[in-house]
PDB file of C-alpha atoms in Angstrom:
ATOM      1  CA  MET C  15     -24.038 -41.276  30.359  1.00  0.00           C
ATOM      2  CA  LYS C  16     -21.268 -42.610  28.411  1.00  0.00           C
ATOM      3  CA  PRO C  17     -19.647 -45.762  28.172  1.00  0.00           C
ATOM      4  CA  GLU C  18     -16.381 -46.116  30.105  1.00  0.00           C
ATOM      5  CA  ARG C  19     -13.634 -45.558  27.311  1.00  0.00           C
ATOM      6  CA  CYS C  20     -15.663 -43.659  24.692  1.00  0.00           C
ATOM      7  CA  PRO C  21     -14.009 -40.740  23.334  1.00  0.00           C
ATOM      8  CA  THR C  22     -16.174 -37.925  23.036  1.00  0.00           C
ATOM      9  CA  LEU C  23     -14.140 -37.131  19.636  1.00  0.00           C
ATOM     10  CA  ARG C  24     -11.940 -38.857  16.984  1.00  0.00           C
ATOM     11  CA  VAL C  25      -9.819 -37.729  14.247  1.00  0.00           C
ATOM     12  CA  THR C  26      -6.817 -38.740  11.690  1.00  0.00           C
ATOM     13  CA  LEU C  27      -4.475 -36.052  11.107  1.00  0.00           C
ATOM     14  CA  LEU C  28      -3.474 -35.243   8.012  1.00  0.00           C
ATOM     15  CA  PRO C  29      -0.145 -33.848   6.379  1.00  0.00           C
ATOM     16  CA  ARG C  30      -1.834 -30.318   6.008  1.00  0.00           C
ATOM     17  CA  ASP C  31      -1.555 -29.983  10.042  1.00  0.00           C
ATOM     18  CA  THR C  32       2.455 -31.086  10.606  1.00  0.00           C
ATOM     19  CA  ASN C  33       4.785 -29.118  11.241  1.00  0.00           C
ATOM     20  CA  ARG C  34       8.383 -29.249   9.878  1.00  0.00           C
ATOM     21  CA  HIS C  35       9.457 -31.832  11.651  1.00  0.00           C
ATOM     22  CA  GLY C  36       6.864 -33.766  10.199  1.00  0.00           C
ATOM     23  CA  THR C  37       4.577 -34.175  13.556  1.00  0.00           C
ATOM     24  CA  ILE C  38       1.304 -32.204  14.003  1.00  0.00           C
ATOM     25  CA  PHE C  39       1.327 -28.958  15.091  1.00  0.00           C
ATOM     26  CA  GLY C  40       0.252 -28.404  19.004  1.00  0.00           C
ATOM     27  CA  GLY C  41      -2.326 -25.599  18.314  1.00  0.00           C
ATOM     28  CA  VAL C  42      -4.366 -28.296  16.148  1.00  0.00           C
ATOM     29  CA  ILE C  43      -4.555 -30.846  19.054  1.00  0.00           C
ATOM     30  CA  LEU C  44      -5.409 -27.798  21.054  1.00  0.00           C
ATOM     31  CA  SER C  45      -8.114 -26.848  18.805  1.00  0.00           C
ATOM     32  CA  GLN C  46      -9.920 -30.621  18.936  1.00  0.00           C
ATOM     33  CA  ILE C  47      -8.964 -30.702  22.297  1.00  0.00           C
ATOM     34  CA  ASP C  48     -11.130 -27.283  22.246  1.00  0.00           C
ATOM     35  CA  LEU C  49     -13.997 -28.769  20.846  1.00  0.00           C
ATOM     36  CA  ALA C  50     -14.133 -32.352  22.192  1.00  0.00           C
ATOM     37  CA  GLY C  51     -14.413 -30.173  25.822  1.00  0.00           C
ATOM     38  CA  ALA C  52     -17.117 -27.822  24.150  1.00  0.00           C
ATOM     39  CA  VAL C  53     -19.283 -31.247  23.402  1.00  0.00           C
ATOM     40  CA  GLU C  54     -18.572 -32.434  26.798  1.00  0.00           C
ATOM     41  CA  ALA C  55     -19.959 -29.286  28.275  1.00  0.00           C
ATOM     42  CA  ARG C  56     -22.650 -29.367  26.180  1.00  0.00           C
ATOM     43  CA  GLU C  57     -23.397 -32.911  27.016  1.00  0.00           C
ATOM     44  CA  ARG C  58     -23.237 -32.580  30.153  1.00  0.00           C
ATOM     45  CA  CYS C  59     -25.021 -29.051  30.653  1.00  0.00           C
ATOM     46  CA  GLY C  60     -27.409 -28.969  28.069  1.00  0.00           C
ATOM     47  CA  ASN C  61     -27.884 -26.564  25.089  1.00  0.00           C
ATOM     48  CA  HIS C  62     -26.304 -23.578  25.896  1.00  0.00           C
ATOM     49  CA  ASN C  63     -23.787 -21.523  24.034  1.00  0.00           C
ATOM     50  CA  PHE C  64     -20.112 -21.942  25.875  1.00  0.00           C
ATOM     51  CA  VAL C  65     -17.139 -19.820  25.563  1.00  0.00           C
ATOM     52  CA  THR C  66     -13.833 -21.058  26.488  1.00  0.00           C
ATOM     53  CA  VAL C  67     -12.450 -18.679  28.942  1.00  0.00           C
ATOM     54  CA  ALA C  68      -9.192 -21.107  30.107  1.00  0.00           C
ATOM     55  CA  MET C  69      -7.476 -23.721  28.922  1.00  0.00           C
ATOM     56  CA  ASP C  70      -4.855 -25.207  31.825  1.00  0.00           C
ATOM     57  CA  LYS C  71      -2.454 -27.788  32.638  1.00  0.00           C
ATOM     58  CA  VAL C  72      -1.771 -28.626  28.816  1.00  0.00           C
ATOM     59  CA  VAL C  73       0.885 -31.372  28.766  1.00  0.00           C
ATOM     60  CA  PHE C  74       2.230 -32.551  25.325  1.00  0.00           C
ATOM     61  CA  HIS C  75       3.825 -36.059  26.222  1.00  0.00           C
ATOM     62  CA  ALA C  76       4.382 -37.394  23.087  1.00  0.00           C
ATOM     63  CA  PRO C  77       3.844 -36.347  19.292  1.00  0.00           C
ATOM     64  CA  VAL C  78       1.338 -36.852  17.073  1.00  0.00           C
ATOM     65  CA  TYR C  79       2.259 -38.297  13.539  1.00  0.00           C
ATOM     66  CA  VAL C  80       0.235 -38.365  10.398  1.00  0.00           C
ATOM     67  CA  GLY C  81      -2.604 -40.871   9.427  1.00  0.00           C
ATOM     68  CA  ASP C  82      -2.672 -41.892  13.792  1.00  0.00           C
ATOM     69  CA  VAL C  83      -6.176 -41.871  14.774  1.00  0.00           C
ATOM     70  CA  VAL C  84      -6.721 -39.830  17.952  1.00  0.00           C
ATOM     71  CA  GLY C  85      -9.312 -40.113  20.693  1.00  0.00           C
ATOM     72  CA  PHE C  86     -10.312 -37.029  22.814  1.00  0.00           C
ATOM     73  CA  TYR C  87     -11.631 -38.358  26.068  1.00  0.00           C
ATOM     74  CA  THR C  88     -13.579 -36.292  28.157  1.00  0.00           C
ATOM     75  CA  GLU C  89     -15.061 -35.610  32.089  1.00  0.00           C
ATOM     76  CA  THR C  90     -16.719 -33.024  33.694  1.00  0.00           C
ATOM     77  CA  VAL C  91     -14.797 -32.000  37.135  1.00  0.00           C
ATOM     78  CA  ARG C  92     -16.696 -29.502  38.164  1.00  0.00           C
ATOM     79  CA  VAL C  93     -19.852 -27.180  37.855  1.00  0.00           C
ATOM     80  CA  GLY C  94     -20.047 -23.846  38.712  1.00  0.00           C
ATOM     81  CA  ARG C  95     -22.784 -21.389  38.766  1.00  0.00           C
ATOM     82  CA  THR C  96     -22.000 -20.277  34.905  1.00  0.00           C
ATOM     83  CA  SER C  97     -18.958 -22.632  34.041  1.00  0.00           C
ATOM     84  CA  VAL C  98     -18.000 -26.007  34.064  1.00  0.00           C
ATOM     85  CA  THR C  99     -14.461 -27.345  33.832  1.00  0.00           C
ATOM     86  CA  ILE C 100     -13.680 -30.196  31.848  1.00  0.00           C
ATOM     87  CA  ASN C 101     -10.586 -32.767  31.743  1.00  0.00           C
ATOM     88  CA  VAL C 102      -9.294 -33.851  28.349  1.00  0.00           C
ATOM     89  CA  ASP C 103      -7.304 -36.812  27.615  1.00  0.00           C
ATOM     90  CA  VAL C 104      -5.799 -37.405  24.701  1.00  0.00           C
ATOM     91  CA  GLU C 105      -4.441 -40.902  22.969  1.00  0.00           C
ATOM     92  CA  ALA C 106      -3.087 -41.656  19.678  1.00  0.00           C
ATOM     93  CA  THR C 107      -2.988 -45.205  17.959  1.00  0.00           C
ATOM     94  CA  ARG C 108      -0.342 -45.414  16.046  1.00  0.00           C
ATOM     95  CA  ALA C 109      -0.656 -45.952  11.990  1.00  0.00           C
ATOM     96  CA  ASP C 110       2.414 -47.808  11.467  1.00  0.00           C
ATOM     97  CA  ASN C 111       1.595 -50.358  14.547  1.00  0.00           C
ATOM     98  CA  GLY C 112      -1.878 -49.830  15.811  1.00  0.00           C
ATOM     99  CA  GLU C 113      -0.306 -48.921  19.742  1.00  0.00           C
ATOM    100  CA  THR C 114      -2.203 -46.682  21.554  1.00  0.00           C
ATOM    101  CA  VAL C 115      -0.155 -44.165  23.720  1.00  0.00           C
ATOM    102  CA  LYS C 116      -1.529 -40.966  25.400  1.00  0.00           C
ATOM    103  CA  VAL C 117       0.028 -38.241  23.864  1.00  0.00           C
ATOM    104  CA  THR C 118      -1.861 -34.944  25.376  1.00  0.00           C
ATOM    105  CA  GLU C 119      -4.224 -33.657  28.375  1.00  0.00           C
ATOM    106  CA  ALA C 120      -5.704 -30.674  29.582  1.00  0.00           C
ATOM    107  CA  GLN C 121      -7.828 -28.686  31.549  1.00  0.00           C
ATOM    108  CA  ILE C 122     -10.657 -26.735  30.082  1.00  0.00           C
ATOM    109  CA  VAL C 123     -13.274 -23.902  31.998  1.00  0.00           C
ATOM    110  CA  PHE C 124     -16.137 -22.588  29.965  1.00  0.00           C
ATOM    111  CA  VAL C 125     -18.771 -20.445  30.925  1.00  0.00           C
ATOM    112  CA  ALA C 126     -22.168 -20.390  29.247  1.00  0.00           C
ATOM    113  CA  VAL C 127     -23.397 -16.889  27.797  1.00  0.00           C
ATOM    114  CA  ASP C 128     -26.182 -15.923  26.212  1.00  0.00           C
ATOM    115  CA  GLU C 129     -26.778 -13.672  22.942  1.00  0.00           C
ATOM    116  CA  LYS C 130     -24.686 -10.725  23.903  1.00  0.00           C
ATOM    117  CA  ARG C 131     -22.186 -12.789  25.290  1.00  0.00           C
ATOM    118  CA  ARG C 132     -22.937 -12.665  28.655  1.00  0.00           C
ATOM    119  CA  PRO C 133     -22.544 -15.557  31.735  1.00  0.00           C
ATOM    120  CA  VAL C 134     -25.756 -17.260  32.313  1.00  0.00           C
ATOM    121  CA  PRO C 135     -26.444 -19.317  35.137  1.00  0.00           C
ATOM    122  CA  LEU C 136     -26.795 -23.232  34.850  1.00  0.00           C
ATOM    123  CA  GLU C 137     -29.801 -25.397  35.769  1.00  0.00           C
ATOM    124  CA  GLU C 138     -28.265 -27.290  38.627  1.00  0.00           C
ATOM    125  CA  ASP C 139     -30.505 -30.227  37.885  1.00  0.00           C
ATOM    126  CA  ALA C 140     -29.430 -30.135  33.604  1.00  0.00           C
ATOM    127  CA  CYS C 141     -25.633 -30.746  34.570  1.00  0.00           C
ATOM    128  CA  SER C 142     -25.525 -34.386  34.858  1.00  0.00           C
ATOM    129  CA  CYS C 143     -21.508 -35.524  36.361  1.00  0.00           C
TER     130      CYS C 143
END
């Protein structure tokens, strides 16, 4: 089990990730949320191939700036027969003052699939929530 408040993923975003307003593109954050969720799914439910089937309740609370250290905190909230639902909270530690703020949150549903991309059952005893 992960220690409390240990991020699943942590990144520093660069100038190439910014829009014309000087803040990080929302799509870059969504991509990192997807990666963090996939890491959580594999950690909790085993070495399956997971595909993203839904990203729900994405809320952008505050912008992310170049140089911020962004932490992606995950929690498994539901395991179904072939799917797993993950909550992801995103926090940015500001490069200029060290303040940490919640910037984004989302919920993602992943499905375990085989080599032909068909859903496969998750072993109940393999998933630790």
